DNA sequence: GATTGATCATAC
DNA sequence: GTATGATCAATC
């Protein structure tokens, strides 16, 4: 992706204010300001919306490891919503550290670190809407509540336990209440070193941790339910 | 219609 | 190939 990029925000408040200034704008407007072309659809540009918002907010380069806003310790996630305010997709969090997973407790897991502080930026995501016509919604700076963290930690223990015992090949996306493990690769022939139940090294398809729709839906629903107590506010536009 | 398993683009 | 950003599309 070519084009310009905003300077990085220096404080969380500045980041949030900048994200709020994006609310109500269309992706075509943001793209024009950054000198970027809008793709006809996302089939061949699946990360385009996320990268566009990264640039608009001055996040670090998209391909580098670590938080999007390194100095602030904040991770940026765009969240595609349907007309009812429900996420259209699950949310990728991080790759599964196949071999190290058995040595990691929830406290030092990549899952906890990635989700410690997240700036959620909702974006209209229905496929029938032309990409450029989609609106950015009101942002939400989030950290897991005690209840949310308890669910995430329990999922980590269960999923990491299965993988740590060499069960990666038998692990399906049905396991986990808030988090699930699914393939994460460029194509089906990609392999990564893992361990089977006997501790023998095997080559397995890389996997990632994803947040279920029900979990992210609850996050956005709560955040817009409170302000909506004043007369009939609805999902962000 | 929702979910799972598969896949796409880009930077280094 | 690895890591970033995710959505697609077959199937349940």
Short mmCIF file of C-alpha atoms (C1' of nucleotides) in Angstrom, two decimals:
data_model
loop_
_atom_site.label_atom_id
_atom_site.label_comp_id
_atom_site.label_asym_id
_atom_site.label_seq_id
_atom_site.Cartn_x
_atom_site.Cartn_y
_atom_site.Cartn_z
CA UNK A 1 0.00 0.00 0.00
CA UNK A 2 1.45 3.37 -0.99
CA UNK A 3 0.43 6.82 0.15
CA UNK A 4 0.76 9.09 3.15
CA UNK A 5 0.46 8.34 6.86
CA UNK A 6 -0.40 10.47 9.90
CA UNK A 7 2.24 11.17 12.59
CA UNK A 8 1.96 8.89 15.64
CA UNK A 9 -0.16 10.17 18.55
CA UNK A 10 1.78 10.89 21.74
CA UNK A 11 -0.87 10.09 24.32
CA UNK A 12 -3.82 7.78 24.65
CA UNK A 13 -6.06 10.83 24.79
CA UNK A 14 -4.66 12.15 21.56
CA UNK A 15 -5.13 8.77 19.92
CA UNK A 16 -8.73 8.55 21.07
CA UNK A 17 -9.49 12.11 19.97
CA UNK A 18 -8.06 11.38 16.56
CA UNK A 19 -10.10 8.20 16.28
CA UNK A 20 -13.23 10.11 17.28
CA UNK A 21 -12.56 12.60 14.51
CA UNK A 22 -12.77 9.70 12.05
CA UNK A 23 -16.25 8.72 13.20
CA UNK A 24 -18.90 9.41 10.60
CA UNK A 25 -16.42 9.63 7.75
CA UNK A 26 -16.45 7.23 4.82
CA UNK A 27 -13.55 5.01 3.83
CA UNK A 28 -13.43 6.80 0.46
CA UNK A 29 -12.86 10.13 2.24
CA UNK A 30 -10.06 8.72 4.37
CA UNK A 31 -8.45 7.03 1.38
CA UNK A 32 -8.55 10.26 -0.65
CA UNK A 33 -6.83 12.20 2.13
CA UNK A 34 -4.08 9.62 2.28
CA UNK A 35 -3.73 9.37 -1.48
CA UNK A 36 -4.93 5.77 -1.63
CA UNK A 37 -7.16 4.01 -4.13
CA UNK A 38 -10.28 2.21 -2.88
CA UNK A 39 -10.43 -1.45 -3.96
CA UNK A 40 -13.65 -2.60 -5.70
CA UNK A 41 -14.15 -5.23 -2.98
CA UNK A 42 -12.08 -6.87 -0.27
CA UNK A 43 -11.62 -10.28 -1.87
CA UNK A 44 -8.09 -9.42 -2.86
CA UNK A 45 -7.56 -6.77 -0.20
CA UNK A 46 -8.65 -8.36 3.03
CA UNK A 47 -6.51 -6.19 5.27
CA UNK A 48 -7.19 -2.94 3.46
CA UNK A 49 -9.63 -1.42 5.93
CA UNK A 50 -7.36 -2.16 8.86
CA UNK A 51 -4.32 -0.71 7.12
CA UNK A 52 -6.25 2.38 6.05
CA UNK A 53 -7.30 3.14 9.62
CA UNK A 54 -3.76 2.45 10.84
CA UNK A 55 -2.46 5.13 8.53
CA UNK A 56 -5.20 7.58 9.39
CA UNK A 57 -4.32 7.22 13.07
CA UNK A 58 -0.55 7.17 12.68
CA UNK A 59 0.04 3.60 13.79
CA UNK A 60 3.44 1.99 13.36
CA UNK A 61 4.17 0.13 10.12
CA UNK A 62 1.69 -2.65 9.54
CA UNK A 63 4.17 -5.44 9.10
CA UNK A 64 6.19 -4.88 12.26
CA UNK A 65 5.68 -7.01 15.39
CA UNK A 66 4.38 -5.51 18.61
CA UNK A 67 1.57 -3.09 19.42
CA UNK A 68 0.29 -0.77 16.71
CA UNK A 69 1.02 2.17 18.98
CA UNK A 70 4.24 0.99 20.60
CA UNK A 71 4.77 4.03 22.81
CA UNK A 72 1.23 3.75 24.18
CA UNK A 73 0.97 -0.04 24.36
CA UNK A 74 -2.28 0.07 22.43
CA UNK A 75 -3.43 -2.43 19.82
CA UNK A 76 -5.70 -1.24 16.99
CA UNK A 77 -8.52 -3.45 15.71
CA UNK A 78 -11.06 -2.47 13.11
CA UNK A 79 -14.35 -4.29 13.62
CA UNK A 80 -16.73 -4.79 10.70
CA UNK A 81 -20.36 -4.40 11.85
CA UNK A 82 -23.62 -5.24 10.12
CA UNK A 83 -26.66 -2.96 10.15
CA UNK A 84 -27.65 -4.20 13.59
CA UNK A 85 -24.30 -3.45 15.11
CA UNK A 86 -23.22 -7.08 15.15
CA UNK A 87 -19.67 -7.97 14.06
CA UNK A 88 -19.60 -9.56 10.60
CA UNK A 89 -16.46 -11.53 11.38
CA UNK A 90 -14.38 -13.03 14.15
CA UNK A 91 -11.33 -11.02 15.20
CA UNK A 92 -7.81 -12.34 14.72
CA UNK A 93 -5.67 -11.75 17.81
CA UNK A 94 -2.31 -13.46 17.38
CA UNK A 95 -0.67 -16.59 16.11
CA UNK A 96 -0.51 -19.69 18.25
CA UNK A 97 3.04 -20.18 19.55
CA UNK A 98 2.88 -23.89 18.80
CA UNK A 99 5.89 -25.15 20.71
CA UNK A 100 6.14 -22.56 23.48
CA UNK A 101 2.47 -22.70 24.43
CA UNK A 102 2.93 -25.33 27.11
CA UNK A 103 5.38 -23.09 28.99
CA UNK A 104 3.13 -20.04 28.97
CA UNK A 105 0.52 -19.30 31.61
CA UNK A 106 -2.30 -16.86 30.94
CA UNK A 107 -0.33 -14.11 32.66
CA UNK A 108 2.48 -14.12 30.13
CA UNK A 109 0.52 -15.32 27.14
CA UNK A 110 0.55 -13.37 23.87
CA UNK A 111 -3.24 -13.49 24.01
CA UNK A 112 -3.36 -11.46 27.23
CA UNK A 113 -0.71 -9.01 26.08
CA UNK A 114 -2.44 -8.32 22.77
CA UNK A 115 -5.80 -7.76 24.42
CA UNK A 116 -4.58 -5.72 27.41
CA UNK A 117 -5.42 -2.44 25.70
CA UNK A 118 -7.33 -2.29 22.40
CA UNK A 119 -8.67 0.61 20.38
CA UNK A 120 -11.73 -0.82 18.63
CA UNK A 121 -12.73 1.09 15.51
CA UNK A 122 -16.07 -0.11 14.15
CA UNK A 123 -16.60 0.13 10.40
CA UNK A 124 -19.66 -0.74 8.35
CA UNK A 125 -18.87 -4.16 6.96
CA UNK A 126 -21.77 -5.56 4.96
CA UNK A 127 -20.57 -6.91 1.66
CA UNK A 128 -23.36 -5.27 -0.29
CA UNK A 129 -22.05 -1.84 0.75
CA UNK A 130 -19.42 -0.52 -1.66
CA UNK A 131 -16.12 -0.34 0.22
CA UNK A 132 -15.69 3.41 -0.29
CA UNK A 133 -19.21 4.13 0.98
CA UNK A 134 -18.71 2.42 4.33
CA UNK A 135 -18.69 4.67 7.39
CA UNK A 136 -16.33 4.60 10.33
CA UNK A 137 -18.05 4.41 13.71
CA UNK A 138 -17.33 5.76 17.18
CA UNK A 139 -14.12 4.25 18.60
CA UNK A 140 -13.83 2.43 21.89
CA UNK A 141 -10.68 2.28 24.00
CA UNK A 142 -11.03 -1.01 25.84
CA UNK A 143 -9.39 -3.26 28.39
CA UNK A 144 -11.01 -6.52 29.45
CA UNK A 145 -13.24 -6.32 32.52
CA UNK A 146 -12.65 -8.80 35.33
CA UNK A 147 -15.42 -11.00 33.93
CA UNK A 148 -14.07 -10.83 30.39
CA UNK A 149 -10.54 -11.57 31.56
CA UNK A 150 -11.77 -14.60 33.49
CA UNK A 151 -13.35 -16.05 30.36
CA UNK A 152 -10.29 -15.30 28.24
CA UNK A 153 -7.98 -16.85 30.83
CA UNK A 154 -10.09 -19.97 31.08
CA UNK A 155 -10.13 -20.33 27.29
CA UNK A 156 -6.37 -19.87 27.22
CA UNK A 157 -5.89 -22.60 29.78
CA UNK A 158 -8.12 -24.99 27.87
CA UNK A 159 -6.75 -24.28 24.39
CA UNK A 160 -3.11 -24.03 25.47
CA UNK A 161 -3.60 -27.24 27.42
CA UNK A 162 -4.81 -29.12 24.36
CA UNK A 163 -2.02 -27.77 22.17
CA UNK A 164 0.59 -28.32 24.87
CA UNK A 165 -0.42 -31.97 25.10
CA UNK A 166 0.16 -32.33 21.37
CA UNK A 167 -3.50 -32.09 20.39
CA UNK A 168 -3.17 -29.36 17.78
CA UNK A 169 -4.39 -31.57 14.94
CA UNK A 170 -7.51 -32.57 16.84
CA UNK A 171 -8.31 -29.03 17.98
CA UNK A 172 -11.29 -27.57 16.14
CA UNK A 173 -12.81 -24.07 16.08
CA UNK A 174 -15.63 -25.35 18.30
CA UNK A 175 -13.48 -25.31 21.42
CA UNK A 176 -13.41 -22.15 23.57
CA UNK A 177 -16.17 -19.84 24.81
CA UNK A 178 -14.73 -16.47 23.74
CA UNK A 179 -11.59 -17.55 21.92
CA UNK A 180 -11.21 -20.16 19.20
CA UNK A 181 -8.22 -21.57 17.32
CA UNK A 182 -8.39 -21.62 13.52
CA UNK A 183 -5.94 -21.86 10.64
CA UNK A 184 -3.92 -18.74 9.89
CA UNK A 185 -1.81 -19.13 6.79
CA UNK A 186 -1.34 -17.88 3.26
CA UNK A 187 -2.56 -21.25 1.95
CA UNK A 188 -3.05 -24.84 2.98
CA UNK A 189 0.47 -25.99 2.21
CA UNK A 190 2.15 -23.75 4.78
CA UNK A 191 3.69 -25.75 7.64
CA UNK A 192 5.16 -24.86 10.99
CA UNK A 193 7.11 -26.88 13.51
CA UNK A 194 4.89 -28.27 16.26
CA UNK A 195 4.82 -31.20 18.68
CA UNK A 196 2.54 -34.21 18.74
CA UNK A 197 1.24 -36.05 21.81
CA UNK A 198 4.49 -37.97 22.14
CA UNK A 199 6.59 -34.83 22.02
CA UNK A 200 7.82 -35.63 18.57
CA UNK A 201 8.34 -32.72 16.21
CA UNK A 202 5.74 -32.55 13.45
CA UNK A 203 4.85 -30.07 10.70
CA UNK A 204 1.42 -28.55 11.22
CA UNK A 205 -0.67 -25.85 9.59
CA UNK A 206 -0.12 -22.56 11.48
CA UNK A 207 -3.05 -21.52 13.69
CA UNK A 208 -4.21 -18.28 15.22
CA UNK A 209 -6.34 -17.24 18.17
CA UNK A 210 -9.58 -15.51 17.15
CA UNK A 211 -12.25 -13.76 19.24
CA UNK A 212 -15.72 -15.10 18.59
CA UNK A 213 -18.41 -12.75 17.29
CA UNK A 214 -20.42 -13.21 20.48
CA UNK A 215 -17.51 -11.82 22.53
CA UNK A 216 -16.82 -8.71 20.44
CA UNK A 217 -20.54 -8.15 20.02
CA UNK A 218 -20.92 -7.94 23.79
CA UNK A 219 -18.09 -5.40 23.96
CA UNK A 220 -19.61 -3.03 21.43
CA UNK A 221 -23.16 -3.60 22.65
CA UNK A 222 -22.25 -2.54 26.18
CA UNK A 223 -20.30 0.47 25.04
CA UNK A 224 -23.17 1.79 22.97
CA UNK A 225 -25.88 0.70 25.35
CA UNK A 226 -24.82 3.10 28.08
CA UNK A 227 -24.93 6.28 25.97
CA UNK A 228 -28.11 4.99 24.35
CA UNK A 229 -29.94 5.35 27.64
CA UNK A 230 -30.47 8.88 26.47
CA UNK A 231 -33.16 8.69 23.81
CA UNK A 232 -32.85 6.11 21.10
CA UNK A 233 -29.19 6.26 20.13
CA UNK A 234 -28.26 3.42 17.84
CA UNK A 235 -25.18 1.75 16.51
CA UNK A 236 -22.44 4.14 15.39
CA UNK A 237 -22.46 5.43 11.86
"C1'" DG B 1 -27.94 -17.48 8.39
"C1'" DA B 2 -24.08 -18.64 11.27
"C1'" DT B 3 -19.79 -20.98 11.69
"C1'" DT B 4 -15.55 -23.30 10.43
"C1'" DG B 5 -11.74 -24.05 7.73
"C1'" DA B 6 -9.17 -21.78 3.88
"C1'" DT B 7 -7.20 -18.04 1.87
"C1'" DC B 8 -5.39 -13.06 0.13
"C1'" DA B 9 -2.12 -8.76 0.08
"C1'" DT B 10 1.99 -6.59 1.59
"C1'" DA B 11 6.55 -5.64 3.97
"C1'" DC B 12 10.84 -7.46 5.22
"C1'" DG C 1 9.27 -17.97 4.92
"C1'" DT C 2 7.48 -14.79 8.92
"C1'" DA C 3 4.76 -11.27 10.56
"C1'" DT C 4 1.36 -7.71 9.84
"C1'" DG C 5 -3.63 -6.60 8.38
"C1'" DA C 6 -8.06 -9.53 8.01
"C1'" DT C 7 -12.29 -11.61 4.89
"C1'" DC C 8 -13.82 -15.32 1.85
"C1'" DA C 9 -16.55 -19.15 0.83
"C1'" DA C 10 -17.75 -23.99 1.62
"C1'" DT C 11 -20.38 -26.30 4.84
"C1'" DC C 12 -23.31 -27.09 8.76
#
